[in-house]
Short mmCIF file of C-alpha atoms and ligand atoms in Angstrom, two decimals:
data_model
loop_
_atom_site.label_atom_id
_atom_site.label_comp_id
_atom_site.label_asym_id
_atom_site.label_seq_id
_atom_site.Cartn_x
_atom_site.Cartn_y
_atom_site.Cartn_z
CA MET A 1 105.94 96.72 130.15
CA THR A 2 104.09 95.70 133.33
CA LYS A 3 100.44 95.00 132.70
CA ARG A 4 97.63 95.12 135.23
CA ILE A 5 95.33 92.12 135.35
CA LEU A 6 92.07 92.14 137.27
CA LEU A 7 91.38 88.49 138.13
CA ILE A 8 87.84 87.52 139.09
CA VAL A 9 87.81 84.19 140.90
CA GLY A 10 84.44 82.45 140.75
CA GLY A 11 83.24 79.51 142.83
CA GLY A 12 84.24 76.00 141.81
CA ILE A 13 86.80 73.36 142.51
CA ALA A 14 88.97 74.92 139.77
CA ALA A 15 89.36 78.05 141.93
CA TYR A 16 92.53 76.59 143.39
CA LYS A 17 94.09 76.87 139.91
CA ALA A 18 93.56 80.64 140.14
CA LEU A 19 96.37 80.64 142.70
CA GLU A 20 98.74 78.99 140.27
CA LEU A 21 97.57 81.34 137.53
CA THR A 22 98.31 84.32 139.78
CA ARG A 23 101.80 82.97 140.37
CA ALA A 24 102.37 82.51 136.60
CA LEU A 25 101.20 86.08 135.89
CA ARG A 26 103.36 87.58 138.62
CA LYS A 27 106.34 85.65 137.24
CA ARG A 28 105.71 87.36 133.90
CA GLY A 29 105.98 90.71 135.70
CA HIS A 30 102.27 91.55 135.65
CA ALA A 31 100.45 93.17 138.54
CA VAL A 32 97.41 91.13 139.63
CA ARG A 33 94.47 92.44 141.60
CA ALA A 34 91.81 89.91 142.61
CA ILE A 35 88.07 89.91 143.15
CA LEU A 36 86.85 86.83 144.99
CA THR A 37 83.17 85.96 144.76
CA ARG A 38 81.28 84.65 147.76
CA ALA A 39 81.22 81.16 146.17
CA GLY A 40 84.90 81.46 145.25
CA ALA A 41 85.74 82.09 148.91
CA GLU A 42 84.36 78.64 149.68
CA PHE A 43 87.26 77.16 147.70
CA VAL A 44 90.21 79.53 148.22
CA THR A 45 90.83 81.90 151.08
CA PRO A 46 91.20 85.63 150.59
CA LEU A 47 94.44 85.37 152.50
CA SER A 48 96.05 82.91 150.07
CA LEU A 49 95.02 85.08 147.10
CA ALA A 50 96.21 88.26 148.81
CA SER A 51 99.60 86.79 149.61
CA LEU A 52 100.10 85.78 145.97
CA THR A 53 98.83 89.04 144.45
CA GLY A 54 100.59 91.16 147.07
CA ASP A 55 97.45 93.30 147.15
CA LYS A 56 94.20 93.31 149.06
CA VAL A 57 91.44 91.05 147.76
CA TYR A 58 88.12 92.69 146.86
CA GLN A 59 85.03 90.77 147.93
CA ASP A 60 82.06 92.92 148.74
CA LEU A 61 80.24 95.44 146.57
CA PHE A 62 78.94 97.26 149.60
CA ASN A 63 82.06 97.24 151.69
CA LEU A 64 82.42 100.88 152.65
CA THR A 65 86.17 100.69 153.10
CA ASP A 66 86.63 99.37 149.57
CA GLU A 67 84.26 101.96 148.16
CA SER A 68 86.09 104.82 149.84
CA GLU A 69 89.50 103.50 148.86
CA MET A 70 88.50 102.56 145.33
CA GLY A 71 84.98 102.55 143.91
CA HIS A 72 83.89 99.48 141.96
CA ILE A 73 83.80 101.51 138.75
CA GLU A 74 87.42 102.51 139.18
CA LEU A 75 88.33 98.95 140.13
CA SER A 76 86.79 97.73 136.88
CA ARG A 77 88.87 100.17 134.84
CA SER A 78 92.16 100.16 136.69
CA ALA A 79 93.33 97.10 134.75
CA ASP A 80 94.51 96.46 131.21
CA LEU A 81 92.63 93.17 131.04
CA VAL A 82 89.90 91.51 133.10
CA VAL A 83 90.25 87.74 133.49
CA VAL A 84 87.53 85.50 134.93
CA ALA A 85 88.95 82.18 136.15
CA PRO A 86 87.11 80.08 136.92
CA ALA A 87 84.17 81.50 134.97
CA THR A 88 81.24 79.57 136.41
CA ALA A 89 77.93 79.00 134.62
CA ASP A 90 76.46 81.54 137.03
CA LEU A 91 79.04 84.25 136.27
CA MET A 92 78.70 83.67 132.53
CA ALA A 93 74.91 83.93 132.79
CA LYS A 94 75.12 87.14 134.81
CA ALA A 95 77.61 88.71 132.40
CA ALA A 96 75.60 87.64 129.34
CA HIS A 97 72.47 89.25 130.75
CA GLY A 98 74.08 92.34 132.24
CA LEU A 99 73.16 91.52 135.84
CA ALA A 100 74.98 93.50 138.50
CA GLY A 101 74.02 92.12 141.90
CA ASP A 102 77.49 91.63 143.32
CA LEU A 103 80.99 92.97 142.93
CA ALA A 104 82.11 90.48 140.24
CA SER A 105 79.09 90.98 137.97
CA THR A 106 79.04 94.76 138.55
CA THR A 107 82.69 94.94 137.57
CA LEU A 108 82.04 92.97 134.39
CA LEU A 109 79.21 95.33 133.50
CA ALA A 110 81.12 98.51 134.35
CA THR A 111 84.46 97.72 132.76
CA ASP A 112 85.67 99.35 129.58
CA LYS A 113 88.52 96.85 129.29
CA PRO A 114 88.70 93.57 127.35
CA VAL A 115 87.51 90.48 129.20
CA LEU A 116 88.87 86.92 128.97
CA MET A 117 86.96 84.03 130.53
CA ALA A 118 88.18 80.55 131.47
CA PRO A 119 84.98 78.55 131.98
CA ALA A 120 84.81 75.70 134.48
CA MET A 121 81.71 73.68 135.22
CA ASN A 122 80.10 70.27 135.06
CA VAL A 123 79.79 68.74 131.54
CA ARG A 124 76.01 68.90 131.49
CA MET A 125 75.99 72.46 132.71
CA TRP A 126 78.45 73.37 129.95
CA ARG A 127 76.40 71.60 127.29
CA HIS A 128 73.12 73.03 128.51
CA ALA A 129 71.39 75.18 125.90
CA ALA A 130 71.29 78.08 128.36
CA THR A 131 75.08 78.07 128.86
CA GLN A 132 75.70 77.70 125.13
CA ARG A 133 73.36 80.65 124.50
CA ASN A 134 75.24 82.71 127.07
CA LEU A 135 78.56 81.69 125.52
CA ALA A 136 77.41 82.79 122.07
CA GLN A 137 76.12 86.09 123.49
CA LEU A 138 79.35 86.80 125.36
CA LYS A 139 81.42 86.01 122.27
CA ALA A 140 79.22 88.37 120.26
CA ASP A 141 79.83 91.00 122.95
CA GLY A 142 83.59 90.64 122.39
CA VAL A 143 84.49 88.49 125.39
CA GLY A 144 87.45 86.16 124.76
CA PHE A 145 87.50 82.52 125.92
CA VAL A 146 90.18 80.00 126.81
CA GLY A 147 89.02 76.41 127.33
CA PRO A 148 87.27 74.57 128.76
CA GLY A 149 89.19 71.36 128.15
CA GLU A 150 87.94 67.80 128.18
CA GLY A 151 88.75 65.31 130.85
CA GLU A 152 87.76 63.62 134.02
CA MET A 153 85.98 66.11 136.24
CA ALA A 154 85.94 66.53 139.99
CA CYS A 155 82.32 65.37 139.96
CA GLY A 156 83.32 62.05 138.31
CA GLU A 157 81.85 62.79 134.88
CA PHE A 158 83.88 63.03 131.69
CA GLY A 159 83.71 65.66 128.95
CA PRO A 160 84.20 69.35 128.32
CA GLY A 161 84.00 71.62 131.35
CA ARG A 162 87.46 71.40 132.93
CA MET A 163 89.07 74.79 133.32
CA ALA A 164 92.11 75.31 131.07
CA GLU A 165 95.43 74.80 132.82
CA PRO A 166 96.96 77.92 134.39
CA GLU A 167 99.82 78.02 131.86
CA ALA A 168 97.33 77.85 128.96
CA ILE A 169 95.33 80.70 130.51
CA ALA A 170 98.53 82.70 131.03
CA GLN A 171 99.38 82.20 127.35
CA ALA A 172 95.90 83.32 126.30
CA ILE A 173 96.44 86.39 128.48
CA ASP A 174 99.79 87.03 126.73
CA ALA A 175 98.02 86.85 123.37
CA ALA A 176 95.23 89.19 124.51
CA LEU A 177 97.75 91.69 125.88
CA GLY A 178 99.78 91.46 122.66
CA ALA A 179 96.68 92.26 120.64
CA LEU A 180 96.01 95.21 122.95
CA ASP A 181 99.51 96.59 122.38
CA ALA A 182 99.05 96.28 118.64
CA ALA A 183 95.83 98.28 118.94
CA ARG A 184 97.59 100.96 121.01
CA PRO A 185 100.67 101.83 118.95
CA LEU A 186 100.96 105.28 120.55
CA ALA A 187 101.03 104.06 124.17
CA GLY A 188 103.55 106.10 126.14
CA LEU A 189 103.39 109.11 123.78
CA SER A 190 101.69 112.44 124.44
CA ALA A 191 99.78 114.55 121.96
CA LEU A 192 98.37 118.04 121.78
CA VAL A 193 95.45 118.80 119.47
CA THR A 194 93.90 122.21 118.77
CA SER A 195 90.36 122.14 117.45
CA GLY A 196 87.36 124.30 116.65
CA PRO A 197 87.15 128.01 115.92
CA THR A 198 88.30 130.88 118.09
CA HIS A 199 86.07 133.76 119.13
CA GLU A 200 87.68 137.18 119.09
CA PRO A 201 85.64 139.74 121.04
CA ILE A 202 84.54 143.02 119.50
CA ASP A 203 82.67 144.10 122.60
CA PRO A 204 81.10 142.14 125.48
CA VAL A 205 78.36 140.68 123.24
CA ARG A 206 79.88 140.45 119.76
CA TYR A 207 82.76 138.50 118.36
CA ILE A 208 84.57 137.51 115.18
CA ALA A 209 84.30 133.77 114.51
CA ASN A 210 84.30 131.24 111.68
CA ARG A 211 82.34 128.17 110.60
CA SER A 212 84.63 125.50 112.06
CA SER A 213 82.65 122.80 113.91
CA GLY A 214 85.64 121.10 115.59
CA LYS A 215 84.50 117.74 114.16
CA GLN A 216 87.80 116.91 112.44
CA GLY A 217 90.06 118.03 115.30
CA HIS A 218 87.94 116.26 117.91
CA ALA A 219 87.93 113.07 115.83
CA ILE A 220 91.73 113.21 115.64
CA ALA A 221 92.02 113.73 119.40
CA GLY A 222 89.73 110.73 119.97
CA ALA A 223 91.67 108.52 117.53
CA LEU A 224 95.00 109.47 119.14
CA ALA A 225 93.61 108.59 122.58
CA ALA A 226 92.21 105.30 121.30
CA ALA A 227 95.69 104.51 119.95
CA GLY A 228 97.05 104.91 123.47
CA ALA A 229 98.42 108.47 123.41
CA ARG A 230 97.90 110.85 126.33
CA VAL A 231 95.94 113.63 124.66
CA THR A 232 95.34 117.26 125.59
CA LEU A 233 92.59 118.73 123.43
CA VAL A 234 92.63 122.54 123.36
CA SER A 235 89.29 123.50 121.91
CA GLY A 236 87.63 126.74 120.95
CA PRO A 237 83.85 127.09 121.43
CA VAL A 238 82.15 124.08 119.75
CA GLY A 239 78.80 122.33 120.04
CA ILE A 240 80.18 118.79 120.27
CA PRO A 241 81.44 116.88 123.31
CA ALA A 242 85.10 116.02 123.86
CA PRO A 243 85.88 112.41 122.94
CA SER A 244 86.37 110.09 125.88
CA GLY A 245 89.84 109.66 127.27
CA VAL A 246 91.18 113.10 126.36
CA GLN A 247 91.95 115.99 128.64
CA LEU A 248 89.89 118.96 127.46
CA VAL A 249 91.02 122.56 127.85
CA SER A 250 88.31 124.97 126.66
CA VAL A 251 89.37 128.37 125.36
CA GLU A 252 87.82 131.24 123.43
CA THR A 253 90.48 133.39 121.84
CA ALA A 254 93.61 132.65 119.81
CA ARG A 255 95.79 134.03 122.58
CA GLU A 256 94.13 131.74 125.14
CA MET A 257 94.56 128.83 122.73
CA LEU A 258 98.27 129.56 122.35
CA ALA A 259 98.76 129.80 126.12
CA ALA A 260 96.90 126.50 126.69
CA ALA A 261 98.87 124.81 123.90
CA GLU A 262 102.18 125.94 125.38
CA ARG A 263 101.10 124.72 128.81
CA ALA A 264 100.43 121.29 127.27
CA LEU A 265 104.10 120.98 126.24
CA PRO A 266 106.19 118.90 126.23
CA ALA A 267 104.30 116.69 123.80
CA ASP A 268 105.55 114.18 121.24
CA ILE A 269 102.88 115.04 118.70
CA ALA A 270 101.06 118.30 117.93
CA VAL A 271 98.11 118.47 115.56
CA CYS A 272 96.83 121.99 114.90
CA ALA A 273 93.37 121.46 113.47
CA ALA A 274 91.81 124.62 114.92
CA ALA A 275 90.53 127.32 112.61
CA VAL A 276 92.25 130.10 114.50
CA ALA A 277 91.10 133.62 113.69
CA ASP A 278 94.00 135.32 111.96
CA TRP A 279 92.94 138.72 113.29
CA ARG A 280 91.54 140.16 116.47
CA VAL A 281 90.13 143.57 117.24
CA ALA A 282 92.96 145.85 118.35
CA SER A 283 91.16 147.02 121.45
CA ASP A 284 87.83 145.37 122.14
CA ALA A 285 85.29 147.69 123.70
CA ALA A 286 84.66 147.33 127.44
CA GLN A 287 80.99 148.23 126.90
CA LYS A 288 78.54 147.23 124.20
CA ILE A 289 79.01 149.42 121.11
CA LYS A 290 75.76 151.34 120.66
CA LYS A 291 74.05 152.46 117.48
CA ALA A 292 74.93 156.12 117.22
CA GLY A 293 72.87 157.18 114.22
CA HIS A 294 75.88 156.77 111.94
CA ALA A 295 78.05 153.89 110.81
CA PRO A 296 80.55 152.79 113.46
CA GLU A 297 84.25 153.36 113.07
CA PRO A 298 85.92 150.60 111.04
CA LEU A 299 87.33 147.94 113.37
CA ALA A 300 91.09 148.14 113.71
CA LEU A 301 92.50 144.62 113.58
CA VAL A 302 95.83 143.22 114.71
CA GLU A 303 97.29 139.86 113.82
CA ASN A 304 96.89 136.95 116.21
CA PRO A 305 99.83 134.80 117.22
CA ASP A 306 100.29 131.76 114.99
CA ILE A 307 100.01 128.70 117.22
CA LEU A 308 101.21 126.21 114.59
CA ALA A 309 104.27 128.31 113.71
CA THR A 310 105.04 128.92 117.39
CA LEU A 311 104.97 125.19 118.18
CA SER A 312 106.94 124.34 115.02
CA ARG A 313 109.70 126.79 115.90
CA HIS A 314 109.63 126.29 119.65
CA PRO A 315 113.22 126.76 120.80
CA PHE A 316 113.40 123.89 123.29
CA ARG A 317 110.05 122.08 123.37
CA ARG A 318 109.24 121.48 119.73
CA PRO A 319 107.08 118.34 119.48
CA ARG A 320 108.78 115.61 117.45
CA LEU A 321 105.97 115.65 114.90
CA VAL A 322 104.03 118.84 114.19
CA ILE A 323 101.04 118.61 111.86
CA GLY A 324 99.10 121.57 110.52
CA PHE A 325 95.95 121.93 108.46
CA ALA A 326 95.45 124.08 105.43
CA ALA A 327 91.98 125.21 104.56
CA GLU A 328 92.10 126.46 101.00
CA THR A 329 89.59 127.35 98.33
CA GLU A 330 91.94 127.20 95.32
CA ASN A 331 95.37 125.78 94.34
CA VAL A 332 95.00 123.53 97.40
CA VAL A 333 98.20 121.47 97.17
CA GLU A 334 100.42 124.30 95.97
CA TYR A 335 99.26 126.69 98.73
CA ALA A 336 99.51 123.93 101.32
CA ARG A 337 103.10 123.15 100.39
CA ALA A 338 103.99 126.83 100.74
CA LYS A 339 102.26 126.81 104.14
CA LEU A 340 104.34 123.81 105.25
CA ALA A 341 107.52 125.77 104.59
CA ARG A 342 106.20 129.04 106.03
CA LYS A 343 104.98 127.54 109.28
CA GLY A 344 107.88 125.11 109.75
CA CYS A 345 105.67 122.08 110.48
CA ASP A 346 106.37 118.51 109.34
CA TRP A 347 103.12 117.61 107.65
CA ILE A 348 100.12 119.53 106.35
CA VAL A 349 96.66 118.07 105.94
CA ALA A 350 95.17 120.16 103.17
CA ASN A 351 91.54 120.39 102.24
CA ASP A 352 89.40 122.34 99.85
CA VAL A 353 86.83 124.27 101.84
CA SER A 354 85.12 125.98 98.89
CA PRO A 355 81.43 126.54 99.72
CA GLY A 356 80.25 123.75 97.39
CA THR A 357 82.28 121.04 99.14
CA GLY A 358 80.27 121.06 102.40
CA ILE A 359 83.47 120.24 104.29
CA MET A 360 83.31 123.15 106.74
CA GLY A 361 80.86 121.90 109.37
CA GLY A 362 80.10 118.71 107.41
CA ASP A 363 80.84 115.09 108.34
CA SER A 364 83.04 114.16 105.42
CA ASN A 365 86.42 115.38 104.22
CA THR A 366 88.66 115.05 101.17
CA VAL A 367 92.26 115.71 102.10
CA HIS A 368 95.80 115.70 100.76
CA LEU A 369 98.63 114.81 103.10
CA ILE A 370 101.66 116.93 102.28
CA THR A 371 105.03 115.93 103.75
CA ALA A 372 108.60 116.93 102.97
CA GLY A 373 108.87 113.77 100.86
CA GLY A 374 105.73 114.00 98.79
CA GLU A 375 101.98 114.11 98.83
CA GLU A 376 99.12 111.67 99.19
CA ASN A 377 95.65 112.31 97.83
CA TRP A 378 93.06 110.61 100.00
CA ALA A 379 89.61 109.78 98.69
CA ALA A 380 86.56 111.46 100.23
CA MET A 381 85.76 109.79 103.58
CA PRO A 382 84.05 110.52 106.89
CA LYS A 383 86.06 112.77 109.23
CA GLY A 384 86.35 109.85 111.68
CA GLU A 385 88.13 107.83 109.01
CA VAL A 386 90.44 110.71 108.10
CA ALA A 387 91.35 110.78 111.81
CA GLN A 388 92.00 107.02 111.91
CA ARG A 389 94.12 107.13 108.83
CA LEU A 390 96.14 110.09 110.04
CA VAL A 391 96.76 108.32 113.35
CA SER A 392 97.94 105.20 111.47
CA ARG A 393 100.39 107.37 109.54
CA ILE A 394 101.57 108.96 112.81
CA ALA A 395 102.03 105.50 114.38
CA ALA A 396 104.04 104.35 111.35
CA GLU A 397 106.22 107.46 111.65
CA PHE A 398 106.95 106.76 115.32
CA ALA A 399 107.56 103.09 114.60
CA GLY A 400 110.20 104.22 112.11
CA ALA A 401 108.33 102.64 109.21
N1 CTP B 1 96.98 128.28 112.66
C1 CTP B 1 97.40 128.53 113.95
N2 CTP B 1 97.34 129.78 114.45
C2 CTP B 1 96.90 130.80 113.70
C3 CTP B 1 96.48 130.57 112.36
C4 CTP B 1 96.53 129.28 111.88
O1 CTP B 1 97.79 127.60 114.65
N3 CTP B 1 96.87 132.02 114.21
C5 CTP B 1 97.10 126.93 112.11
C6 CTP B 1 95.80 126.22 111.86
O2 CTP B 1 95.39 125.49 112.99
C7 CTP B 1 96.18 125.31 110.71
C8 CTP B 1 97.23 126.09 109.96
O3 CTP B 1 97.72 127.05 110.88
O4 CTP B 1 96.80 124.14 111.17
C9 CTP B 1 96.77 126.77 108.71
O5 CTP B 1 95.78 127.67 108.95
P1 CTP B 1 95.07 128.53 107.76
O6 CTP B 1 94.12 129.45 108.38
O7 CTP B 1 94.58 127.61 106.73
O8 CTP B 1 96.29 129.27 107.16
P2 CTP B 1 96.76 130.71 107.40
O9 CTP B 1 98.01 130.67 108.20
O10 CTP B 1 95.67 131.52 107.95
O11 CTP B 1 97.13 131.19 105.95
P3 CTP B 1 96.13 131.81 104.83
O12 CTP B 1 95.23 132.72 105.57
O13 CTP B 1 97.10 132.47 103.92
O14 CTP B 1 95.44 130.67 104.19
#
């Protein structure tokens, strides 16, 4: 698959190797977009970089045209990997300290993507305690490094500081991209997650609800997105934010949740973690129900649509993997297995929500994963870990493992 590399070219005699690196990356089928620092432009021309990348070269933080076409924040995130070659002592120092005075350093501070640096500088500059401190800091911050190598330098000195050869940098990029793919096993797949409670109106100020916090469903949506899936999170009213990278659709009632879920199809994966109200008031009052000196009429209830069952039995857009939850207070596994058959889903994540467990609204969960083939009993763990583990199982399923 084509990968997008954002290449930051710093100033230094090694900048000319950035041209060869660009050529090697393009040959591998990657798209390369370049940022050229002011010092870098002393060594290579924007025109030579642009003709090799086949794209415009970004140079100035305050260039209005660039900002209107693509803001620097977007530029910093529009890539799969950010590569700095050559990474000068100055660029390393700026990145280590979080400085953001120009386009290159701002991009390094704003990016949410992995960064790989290929340092190039004079031997003494490389060995200087300040550079070594910055190197250690950047490594601790998760920045990857390739080189520098040892050898005769342009300045006539000998020792470490030579930028790695373009082919070695390209191989380090291959390795970094490979690691990224491994961390995103669901790239290219889409997922729908329902989460939180629903509110079913009684009158304009009152509603029927439940104690669901949305924590487990939201954690699953976040873990699916982190694994590379395109996620639509259909959430009832909750007090927690949507995880980053998911598309949030906020709803109130079960019927709204069903409509939003159906709009999110087709999807490869559906996880119904919402605690949908089974019943709604048959005809909710248009005006607030007043105290009338006697007990009100009993509320007439009608059954809500079952979102999980609807998705599981969808005639032409059934997701390939449909996962439901079962909140039980007794005979957890037995009831959950019956629910699997009744709703027609592939897996059920069952948990015991008896009052003593603290699961409803709490941060931890103890679940059983019920599939057609068997059941797994997971130890008690934070809801974030349940989400991770479920996503690993989903990835294994799609990998055919
Ligand atoms: N669910 C749904 N739509 C509904 C009711 C439930 O999508 N109207 C989904 C939940 O999101 C969950 C699963 O169905 O994934 C099980 O929900 P639960 O309330 O535990 O089961 P019920 O179907 O209500 O069965 P029971 O009340 O007998 O426990």
